[in-house]
Amino acid sequence: MSRMLYLEDSYLRECDAVVISVKDDKYVVLDQTVFYAKGGGQPYDTGCMVRGGDVFNVVFVGKFGGEVSHEVDRVGLRVGDRVRCVLDWDRRYKLMRSHTAAHLFASMLCVGTGALVTGNQLEVDKVRFDFNLEKFDPQVLEKYVSKSNALFRTDTPVKWYELPREEALKIPGVVKMAEAFPPEIPRLRIVEIVGLDKQADGGTHVKNLKEVGQIELLKTENKGKNNRRIYFTLK
Ligand SMILES: [Zn+2]
């Protein structure tokens, strides 16, 4: 199984790796990678693999059978090749800021209103949230955006670590998504915004709330009984 370096250090922008397998000339598995594989509401990373003078652009990264598979834009990589992986850091760093922002905002909203998040998708330019809430008032949502923004001005560390499953599931609110319960694995990765929120999560985050900046509500939609959707973006 290839080592997912981004789970340990989300600030790694590059790494050396060895090609373990190549399928259909374009789906590449490496012994280790900095490329985040699409999942958990966070988009895949882009960037490139460099072998000598050859550059292979990474156009999609997914997880198949537990392995991280990188789709490259040209043929030529072979098993045993040594490559340098380089992330499109601007895109990834924005997604890290958005992801941490999403956790904090969800926490504020869930604690404050009792709403359950039913869907959450990060995009490069915005974050989408679906949640169930009987009473829908855009002004109330603005209040939680302001509360979140106040916290994004504070020096609050964000940490990630693994816990045994049993222990992790005892943490109140550790699973905020109404349906996305963590898979049957013995250890869960926890992302903790110190003093504010703990969530089971496999995504990449910034290490301090200050790095998020500020967020802005873009749109609120009433999708029917108990079904609300909002979009926010990083300012
Ligand atoms: Zn998350």
XYZ file of N, CA and C and ligand atoms in Angstrom:
706
model
N 0.854 -1.213 0.000
C 0.000 0.000 0.000
C 0.883 1.254 0.000
N 0.578 2.141 -0.891
C 1.422 3.350 -0.962
C 1.191 4.250 0.258
N 2.243 4.898 0.665
C 2.180 5.756 1.845
C 1.587 7.106 1.443
N 0.565 7.527 2.174
C -0.088 8.799 1.879
C 0.529 9.872 2.771
N 1.557 10.519 2.239
C 2.323 11.466 3.055
C 1.476 12.646 3.518
N 0.445 12.970 2.746
C -0.387 14.132 3.097
C -1.171 13.923 4.386
N -1.349 12.667 4.782
C -2.058 12.415 6.046
C -1.176 12.787 7.235
N 0.142 12.684 7.032
C 1.064 12.999 8.120
C 1.431 14.483 8.109
N 1.792 14.990 6.926
C 2.216 16.383 6.814
C 1.517 17.024 5.613
N 0.489 17.826 5.906
C -0.276 18.414 4.803
C 0.495 19.545 4.114
N 1.638 19.955 4.697
C 2.408 21.051 4.103
C 3.494 20.568 3.141
N 3.617 19.245 2.966
C 4.595 18.706 2.017
C 4.131 19.024 0.603
N 4.973 19.742 -0.138
C 4.577 20.115 -1.506
C 5.194 19.193 -2.545
N 6.256 18.497 -2.151
C 6.982 17.649 -3.105
C 7.472 16.390 -2.403
N 7.689 15.345 -3.178
C 8.343 14.153 -2.632
C 8.956 13.341 -3.763
N 9.919 12.496 -3.424
C 10.446 11.524 -4.368
C 9.615 10.263 -4.233
N 9.465 9.546 -5.342
C 8.675 8.319 -5.287
C 9.137 7.357 -6.376
N 8.730 6.103 -6.208
C 9.036 5.066 -7.195
C 7.722 4.535 -7.751
N 7.690 4.340 -9.065
C 6.472 3.826 -9.703
C 6.321 2.334 -9.386
N 5.167 1.994 -8.801
C 4.880 0.611 -8.400
C 4.083 -0.113 -9.488
N 3.143 0.602 -10.104
C 2.380 -0.019 -11.190
C 1.855 1.046 -12.128
N 1.625 0.649 -13.377
C 1.032 1.536 -14.386
C -0.036 0.739 -15.116
N -1.264 1.289 -15.117
C -2.369 0.591 -15.788
C -2.827 1.430 -16.982
N -3.099 0.787 -18.080
C -3.572 1.461 -19.301
C -2.689 2.653 -19.682
N -1.405 2.565 -19.392
C -0.426 3.608 -19.744
C -0.598 4.941 -19.017
N -1.660 5.074 -18.198
C -1.858 6.397 -17.608
C -2.286 6.416 -16.141
N -2.586 5.261 -15.550
C -2.971 5.242 -14.135
C -1.793 4.712 -13.323
N -1.211 5.605 -12.535
C 0.080 5.316 -11.911
C -0.049 5.207 -10.394
N 0.477 4.112 -9.840
C 0.548 3.952 -8.385
C 2.010 4.093 -7.974
N 2.237 4.857 -6.900
C 3.593 5.123 -6.412
C 3.793 4.495 -5.030
N 5.060 4.361 -4.608
C 5.297 3.812 -3.262
C 4.883 4.807 -2.182
N 4.933 6.100 -2.497
C 4.449 7.135 -1.576
C 4.031 8.355 -2.394
N 3.162 9.173 -1.808
C 2.663 10.310 -2.603
C 2.265 11.499 -1.741
N 2.366 12.694 -2.335
C 1.850 13.910 -1.688
C 0.495 14.296 -2.287
N 0.054 13.570 -3.335
C -1.196 13.923 -4.008
C -2.408 13.387 -3.248
N -3.301 14.287 -2.849
C -4.523 13.885 -2.155
C -5.473 13.224 -3.152
N -5.990 12.056 -2.767
C -6.959 11.364 -3.613
C -8.358 11.850 -3.258
N -9.138 12.171 -4.275
C -10.506 12.657 -4.111
C -11.270 11.822 -3.076
N -11.954 12.492 -2.176
C -12.758 11.768 -1.190
C -13.059 12.614 0.022
N -14.106 12.224 0.759
C -14.467 12.942 1.979
C -14.826 14.395 1.729
N -15.356 14.690 0.532
C -15.758 16.059 0.222
C -14.622 16.968 -0.216
N -13.403 16.416 -0.287
C -12.269 17.249 -0.726
C -11.811 16.799 -2.120
N -11.654 17.745 -3.050
C -11.209 17.395 -4.403
C -9.769 16.870 -4.426
N -9.433 16.170 -5.506
C -8.071 15.653 -5.695
C -7.081 16.797 -5.926
N -5.806 16.495 -5.708
C -4.754 17.460 -6.024
C -4.338 17.329 -7.481
N -3.792 18.409 -8.008
C -3.172 18.370 -9.327
C -1.700 18.752 -9.167
N -0.956 18.644 -10.258
C 0.472 18.948 -10.225
C 1.175 18.111 -11.266
N 2.389 17.670 -10.979
C 3.081 16.855 -11.975
C 4.068 15.893 -11.336
N 4.477 14.913 -12.142
C 5.572 14.001 -11.788
C 6.687 14.279 -12.781
N 7.901 14.415 -12.264
C 9.040 14.700 -13.139
C 10.007 13.526 -13.101
N 10.359 13.022 -14.303
C 11.366 11.962 -14.418
C 12.438 12.493 -15.357
N 13.593 12.835 -14.789
C 14.642 13.462 -15.604
C 14.095 14.737 -16.216
N 14.099 14.805 -17.553
C 13.580 15.999 -18.221
C 12.122 15.872 -18.627
N 11.505 14.746 -18.298
C 10.117 14.523 -18.714
C 9.129 14.931 -17.627
N 8.114 15.667 -18.036
C 7.078 16.097 -17.089
C 5.750 15.408 -17.436
N 5.169 14.756 -16.448
C 3.857 14.105 -16.608
C 2.875 14.851 -15.713
N 1.912 15.518 -16.317
C 0.932 16.252 -15.508
C -0.059 15.299 -14.864
N -0.339 15.552 -13.587
C -1.322 14.735 -12.871
C -2.677 15.425 -13.004
N -3.626 14.746 -13.680
C -4.913 15.386 -13.982
C -6.068 14.874 -13.122
N -5.842 13.741 -12.434
C -6.873 13.212 -11.534
C -6.197 12.266 -10.554
N -6.694 12.259 -9.317
C -6.168 11.317 -8.331
C -7.351 10.703 -7.587
N -7.445 9.400 -7.608
C -8.552 8.715 -6.931
C -8.034 7.533 -6.145
N -8.915 6.992 -5.297
C -8.531 5.820 -4.512
C -9.297 4.626 -5.041
N -8.558 3.592 -5.427
C -9.184 2.379 -5.955
C -8.613 1.185 -5.221
N -9.475 0.429 -4.556
C -9.029 -0.714 -3.780
C -8.000 -0.311 -2.734
N -8.181 0.856 -2.149
C -7.280 1.315 -1.094
C -5.991 1.944 -1.609
N -5.752 1.864 -2.917
C -4.529 2.448 -3.476
C -4.811 3.828 -4.077
N -3.826 4.718 -3.981
C -3.944 6.030 -4.606
C -3.475 5.911 -6.056
N -4.390 6.185 -6.983
C -4.066 6.075 -8.402
C -4.013 7.473 -9.019
N -2.887 7.777 -9.677
C -2.696 9.093 -10.304
C -2.894 8.942 -11.805
N -3.783 9.746 -12.366
C -3.927 9.732 -13.821
C -3.019 10.798 -14.402
N -2.136 10.390 -15.333
C -1.227 11.358 -15.961
C -1.651 11.617 -17.401
N -1.186 12.737 -17.943
C -1.680 13.180 -19.254
C -0.885 12.640 -20.438
N 0.146 11.806 -20.161
C 0.871 11.229 -21.305
C 1.472 9.884 -20.936
N 1.744 9.087 -21.920
C 2.271 7.748 -21.684
C 3.784 7.825 -21.477
N 4.364 6.747 -20.961
C 5.827 6.689 -20.870
C 6.366 6.282 -19.514
N 5.553 6.386 -18.450
C 6.063 5.986 -17.133
C 6.063 4.466 -17.030
N 7.136 3.931 -16.414
C 7.272 2.476 -16.286
C 7.527 2.085 -14.836
N 7.177 0.861 -14.499
C 7.412 0.348 -13.145
C 8.901 0.464 -12.826
N 9.197 0.976 -11.646
C 10.584 1.137 -11.213
C 11.139 2.532 -11.478
N 10.441 3.337 -12.282
C 10.905 4.709 -12.537
C 10.907 5.514 -11.241
N 11.915 6.369 -11.111
C 11.952 7.296 -9.985
C 11.434 8.645 -10.450
N 10.471 9.174 -9.696
C 9.891 10.464 -10.093
C 9.916 11.438 -8.914
N 9.872 12.713 -9.262
C 9.699 13.761 -8.267
C 8.256 14.239 -8.403
N 7.480 14.158 -7.317
C 6.090 14.629 -7.350
C 6.059 16.086 -6.899
N 5.357 16.912 -7.651
C 5.251 18.340 -7.307
C 3.777 18.756 -7.354
N 3.288 19.251 -6.234
C 1.877 19.668 -6.160
C 1.658 21.039 -6.771
N 0.445 21.260 -7.292
C -0.022 22.620 -7.549
C -0.411 23.160 -6.162
N 0.549 23.834 -5.552
C 0.408 24.208 -4.151
C -0.676 25.260 -3.908
N -0.822 26.203 -4.847
C -1.838 27.251 -4.654
C -3.227 26.631 -4.523
N -3.501 25.664 -5.406
C -4.802 24.981 -5.363
C -4.956 24.205 -4.054
N -3.940 23.418 -3.705
C -4.025 22.594 -2.495
C -4.167 23.461 -1.234
N -3.355 24.539 -1.170
C -3.380 25.349 0.054
C -4.754 26.005 0.237
N -5.362 26.425 -0.842
C -6.697 26.989 -0.788
C -7.693 25.942 -0.267
N -7.540 24.712 -0.737
C -8.432 23.634 -0.279
C -8.200 23.329 1.202
N -6.963 23.437 1.661
C -6.677 23.242 3.092
C -7.370 24.312 3.921
N -7.259 25.561 3.473
C -7.910 26.663 4.203
C -9.429 26.459 4.210
N -9.979 26.090 3.040
C -11.426 25.872 2.938
C -11.875 24.715 3.821
N -11.056 23.665 3.860
C -11.467 22.482 4.621
C -11.525 22.787 6.118
N -10.509 23.482 6.610
C -10.521 23.856 8.028
C -11.679 24.823 8.305
N -11.908 25.744 7.374
C -13.031 26.684 7.524
C -14.350 25.915 7.606
N -14.489 24.889 6.759
C -15.728 24.105 6.728
C -15.959 23.401 8.063
N -14.888 22.842 8.653
C -15.047 22.164 9.947
C -15.490 23.139 11.028
N -14.857 24.296 11.045
C -15.187 25.256 12.105
C -16.620 25.764 11.942
N -16.974 26.102 10.705
C -18.324 26.609 10.457
C -19.378 25.546 10.807
N -19.134 24.300 10.388
C -20.078 23.214 10.678
C -20.236 23.052 12.186
N -19.135 23.160 12.888
C -19.167 23.019 14.336
C -20.007 24.122 14.980
N -19.784 25.360 14.541
C -20.548 26.502 15.068
C -22.054 26.284 14.825
N -22.359 25.902 13.581
C -23.757 25.732 13.178
C -24.431 24.567 13.920
N -23.715 23.452 14.014
C -24.305 22.265 14.658
C -24.517 22.502 16.146
N -23.521 23.063 16.800
C -23.636 23.323 18.230
C -24.720 24.382 18.477
N -24.746 25.398 17.621
C -25.660 26.520 17.831
C -27.105 26.210 17.502
N -27.353 25.380 16.497
C -28.730 25.172 16.036
C -29.209 23.731 16.172
N -28.296 22.802 16.409
C -28.677 21.392 16.458
C -28.828 20.776 15.070
N -28.471 21.541 14.027
C -28.576 21.025 12.652
C -27.578 19.895 12.435
N -27.925 19.007 11.514
C -26.989 17.962 11.103
C -26.548 18.274 9.683
N -25.253 18.150 9.449
C -24.762 18.361 8.093
C -25.068 17.098 7.290
N -25.751 17.254 6.165
C -26.114 16.083 5.359
C -25.250 15.953 4.106
N -24.522 17.018 3.793
C -23.630 16.961 2.640
C -22.647 18.100 2.722
N -21.451 17.889 2.188
C -20.434 18.935 2.240
C -19.469 18.679 1.096
N -19.306 19.671 0.228
C -18.365 19.511 -0.882
C -17.496 20.742 -1.006
N -16.193 20.538 -0.957
C -15.268 21.650 -1.183
C -15.028 21.762 -2.680
N -14.996 22.996 -3.165
C -14.543 23.234 -4.528
C -13.415 24.227 -4.401
N -12.703 24.480 -5.509
C -11.551 25.370 -5.399
C -11.989 26.796 -5.053
N -13.153 27.213 -5.556
C -13.564 28.601 -5.322
C -14.723 28.743 -4.337
N -15.292 27.627 -3.875
C -16.361 27.742 -2.877
C -16.581 26.440 -2.116
N -17.337 26.571 -1.030
C -17.655 25.408 -0.200
C -19.170 25.281 -0.147
N -19.666 24.068 -0.362
C -21.112 23.835 -0.306
C -21.473 23.019 0.922
N -22.537 23.414 1.586
C -23.042 22.710 2.752
C -24.510 22.390 2.594
N -24.900 21.173 2.874
C -26.316 20.831 2.983
C -26.566 20.454 4.429
N -27.663 20.915 4.972
C -27.961 20.553 6.355
C -29.461 20.563 6.579
N -29.856 19.864 7.643
C -31.286 19.852 7.954
C -31.525 20.818 9.110
N -32.441 21.683 8.882
C -32.755 22.697 9.885
C -34.185 23.133 9.597
N -35.034 23.038 10.619
C -36.441 23.316 10.377
C -36.683 24.794 10.057
N -36.123 25.647 10.925
C -36.341 27.078 10.745
C -35.174 27.642 9.937
N -35.501 28.266 8.822
C -34.447 28.726 7.927
C -34.423 30.248 7.897
N -33.340 30.807 8.350
C -33.231 32.252 8.397
C -31.817 32.659 7.976
N -31.676 33.221 6.758
C -30.341 33.599 6.274
C -29.585 34.495 7.254
N -30.323 35.311 8.021
C -29.648 36.181 8.988
C -28.955 35.387 10.087
N -29.584 34.278 10.450
C -28.982 33.409 11.462
C -27.677 32.822 10.905
N -27.719 32.467 9.636
C -26.513 31.915 9.013
C -25.389 32.943 8.987
N -25.748 34.184 8.680
C -24.754 35.269 8.700
C -24.116 35.389 10.088
N -24.930 35.157 11.099
C -24.418 35.232 12.466
C -23.322 34.175 12.681
N -23.544 32.981 12.144
C -22.533 31.923 12.320
C -21.293 32.176 11.457
N -21.486 32.848 10.339
C -20.326 33.245 9.529
C -19.497 34.262 10.315
N -20.161 35.237 10.937
C -19.435 36.249 11.731
C -18.719 35.607 12.908
N -19.415 34.682 13.572
C -18.792 33.985 14.705
C -17.543 33.248 14.239
N -17.670 32.580 13.093
C -16.532 31.839 12.551
C -15.401 32.801 12.212
N -15.735 33.923 11.574
C -14.694 34.884 11.184
C -13.948 35.436 12.396
N -14.679 35.627 13.496
C -14.009 36.107 14.712
C -12.975 35.071 15.162
N -13.340 33.803 15.052
C -12.412 32.747 15.468
C -11.233 32.607 14.500
N -11.455 32.931 13.220
C -10.345 32.871 12.254
C -9.320 33.986 12.489
N -9.636 34.875 13.394
C -8.648 35.911 13.755
C -7.839 35.497 14.979
N -8.197 34.366 15.578
C -7.499 33.951 16.795
C -6.382 32.955 16.475
N -5.410 32.925 17.380
C -4.271 32.021 17.229
C -4.666 30.662 17.820
N -5.376 29.862 17.015
C -5.890 28.578 17.502
C -5.290 27.436 16.690
N -4.520 26.554 17.345
C -3.892 25.461 16.599
C -4.891 24.412 16.113
N -4.533 23.793 15.007
C -5.297 22.668 14.452
C -4.333 21.482 14.399
N -4.783 20.332 14.951
C -3.906 19.158 15.015
C -4.601 17.955 14.384
N -3.821 16.987 13.951
C -4.413 15.734 13.473
C -3.595 14.570 14.003
N -4.306 13.505 14.360
C -3.672 12.335 14.964
C -4.653 11.164 14.875
N -4.138 9.971 15.136
C -5.004 8.785 15.086
C -5.409 8.358 16.486
N -6.602 7.796 16.595
C -7.081 7.230 17.856
C -7.692 5.865 17.557
N -7.642 4.955 18.534
C -8.369 3.697 18.334
C -9.853 4.014 18.106
N -10.470 3.261 17.220
C -11.858 3.520 16.825
C -12.809 3.718 18.009
N -12.748 2.779 18.975
C -13.644 2.839 20.135
C -13.516 4.172 20.869
N -12.273 4.551 21.095
C -12.000 5.786 21.825
C -12.473 7.006 21.030
N -12.215 6.973 19.730
C -12.578 8.105 18.868
C -14.086 8.318 18.857
N -14.839 7.221 18.779
C -16.291 7.349 18.643
C -16.973 7.800 19.933
N -16.200 7.860 21.024
C -16.759 8.382 22.281
C -16.756 9.907 22.315
N -16.007 10.535 21.409
C -15.929 11.994 21.393
C -17.271 12.549 20.893
N -17.925 13.431 21.679
C -19.226 13.964 21.233
C -19.073 14.713 19.901
N -19.946 14.428 18.956
C -19.961 15.157 17.683
C -18.803 14.842 16.752
N -18.098 13.731 16.998
C -16.911 13.434 16.184
C -17.299 13.075 14.744
N -18.556 12.650 14.569
C -19.051 12.424 13.211
C -20.177 13.425 12.972
N -19.930 14.438 12.138
C -20.939 15.484 11.933
C -21.830 15.219 10.747
N -21.330 14.456 9.813
C -22.148 14.149 8.645
C -23.218 13.144 9.068
N -24.453 13.408 8.673
C -25.550 12.546 9.097
C -25.377 11.107 8.621
N -24.762 10.926 7.452
C -24.696 9.572 6.907
C -23.285 9.028 6.697
N -22.324 9.922 6.608
C -20.969 9.457 6.273
C -20.234 8.952 7.501
N -20.627 7.793 7.962
C -19.951 7.227 9.118
C -18.609 6.648 8.675
N -17.571 6.765 9.526
C -16.254 6.292 9.086
C -16.257 4.788 8.796
N -15.428 4.359 7.845
C -15.368 2.939 7.484
C -14.866 2.079 8.642
N -15.041 0.774 8.510
C -14.657 -0.173 9.568
C -13.138 -0.336 9.636
N -12.467 0.668 10.155
C -11.022 0.548 10.309
C -10.694 0.695 11.793
N -9.630 0.040 12.259
C -9.367 -0.003 13.702
C -8.933 1.339 14.303
N -8.339 2.197 13.472
C -7.906 3.496 13.992
C -8.498 4.598 13.129
N -9.002 5.649 13.781
C -9.577 6.757 13.032
C -8.653 7.966 13.130
N -8.601 8.722 12.050
C -7.812 9.949 12.069
C -8.738 11.073 12.542
N -8.256 11.800 13.529
C -9.039 12.887 14.101
C -8.393 14.219 13.722
N -9.221 15.169 13.292
C -8.733 16.531 13.080
C -9.333 17.382 14.188
N -8.466 18.008 14.969
C -8.907 18.764 16.135
C -8.575 20.245 15.992
N -9.606 21.078 16.075
C -9.405 22.522 16.191
C -9.412 22.754 17.696
N -8.246 23.018 18.252
C -8.066 22.925 19.703
C -9.072 23.788 20.472
N -9.792 23.106 21.353
C -10.771 23.783 22.200
C -12.120 23.987 21.542
N -12.242 23.660 20.244
C -13.483 23.967 19.533
C -14.156 22.782 18.861
N -13.361 21.907 18.254
C -13.996 20.852 17.454
C -13.054 19.671 17.240
N -13.638 18.480 17.252
C -12.892 17.270 16.896
C -13.737 16.503 15.905
N -13.127 16.102 14.799
C -13.886 15.388 13.790
C -13.074 14.259 13.175
N -13.712 13.120 12.926
C -13.054 12.039 12.198
C -12.931 12.488 10.750
N -11.713 12.497 10.213
C -11.511 13.118 8.909
C -10.197 12.692 8.264
N -10.236 12.477 6.954
C -9.016 12.089 6.239
C -8.481 13.184 5.336
N -8.925 14.424 5.552
C -8.533 15.510 4.646
C -7.300 16.266 5.094
N -6.938 17.274 4.301
C -5.763 18.093 4.624
C -6.223 19.453 5.161
N -5.549 19.901 6.214
C -5.945 21.117 6.922
C -4.759 22.032 7.177
N -5.068 23.318 7.436
C -4.022 24.237 7.885
C -3.781 23.996 9.369
N -2.616 24.438 9.872
C -2.265 24.118 11.259
C -2.672 25.191 12.265
N -3.294 26.264 11.784
C -3.774 27.296 12.699
C -4.964 28.017 12.062
N -5.967 28.341 12.878
C -7.155 29.019 12.328
C -6.804 30.328 11.634
N -5.725 30.971 12.101
C -5.302 32.240 11.486
C -5.036 32.106 9.993
N -4.617 30.917 9.563
C -4.264 30.737 8.147
C -5.488 30.726 7.238
N -6.668 30.499 7.810
C -7.881 30.424 6.994
C -8.161 31.771 6.328
N -7.953 32.857 7.062
C -8.382 34.176 6.576
C -9.819 34.396 7.003
N -10.639 34.952 6.102
C -12.034 35.206 6.420
C -12.923 34.524 5.380
N -14.165 34.221 5.796
C -15.100 33.616 4.842
C -16.284 34.549 4.606
N -16.978 34.284 3.513
C -18.098 35.128 3.108
C -19.213 34.229 2.587
N -20.442 34.499 3.022
C -21.592 33.727 2.557
C -21.917 34.150 1.120
N -21.997 33.178 0.199
C -22.281 33.508 -1.205
C -23.759 33.400 -1.508
N -24.363 32.320 -1.003
C -25.729 32.021 -1.414
C -26.378 31.105 -0.389
N -27.672 31.298 -0.145
C -28.416 30.337 0.669
C -29.605 29.858 -0.153
N -29.888 28.572 -0.066
C -31.009 28.019 -0.825
C -31.886 27.185 0.087
N -33.183 27.346 -0.114
C -34.146 26.551 0.620
C -34.548 25.397 -0.291
N -34.106 24.194 0.037
C -34.344 23.073 -0.869
C -35.526 22.213 -0.413
N -36.440 22.824 0.328
C -37.605 22.051 0.786
C -37.522 21.766 2.269
N -38.509 21.049 2.757
C -38.636 20.796 4.179
C -37.339 20.261 4.782
N -36.813 20.981 5.737
C -35.608 20.562 6.466
C -34.337 20.461 5.625
N -34.405 20.855 4.366
C -33.246 20.659 3.515
C -32.717 22.016 3.036
N -31.592 22.420 3.579
C -31.030 23.745 3.262
C -29.674 23.574 2.608
N -29.341 24.532 1.776
C -28.027 24.502 1.137
C -27.416 25.895 1.205
N -26.147 25.954 1.548
C -25.465 27.253 1.507
C -24.104 27.091 0.820
N -23.634 28.204 0.305
C -22.287 28.258 -0.266
C -21.529 29.364 0.432
N -20.287 29.099 0.805
C -19.431 30.222 1.231
C -18.105 30.145 0.520
N -17.373 31.232 0.584
C -16.080 31.263 -0.092
C -15.055 31.941 0.804
N -13.793 31.708 0.504
C -12.726 32.406 1.228
C -12.649 33.799 0.641
N -12.475 34.792 1.514
C -12.378 36.166 1.001
C -11.011 36.408 0.394
Zn -13.442 17.256 6.724
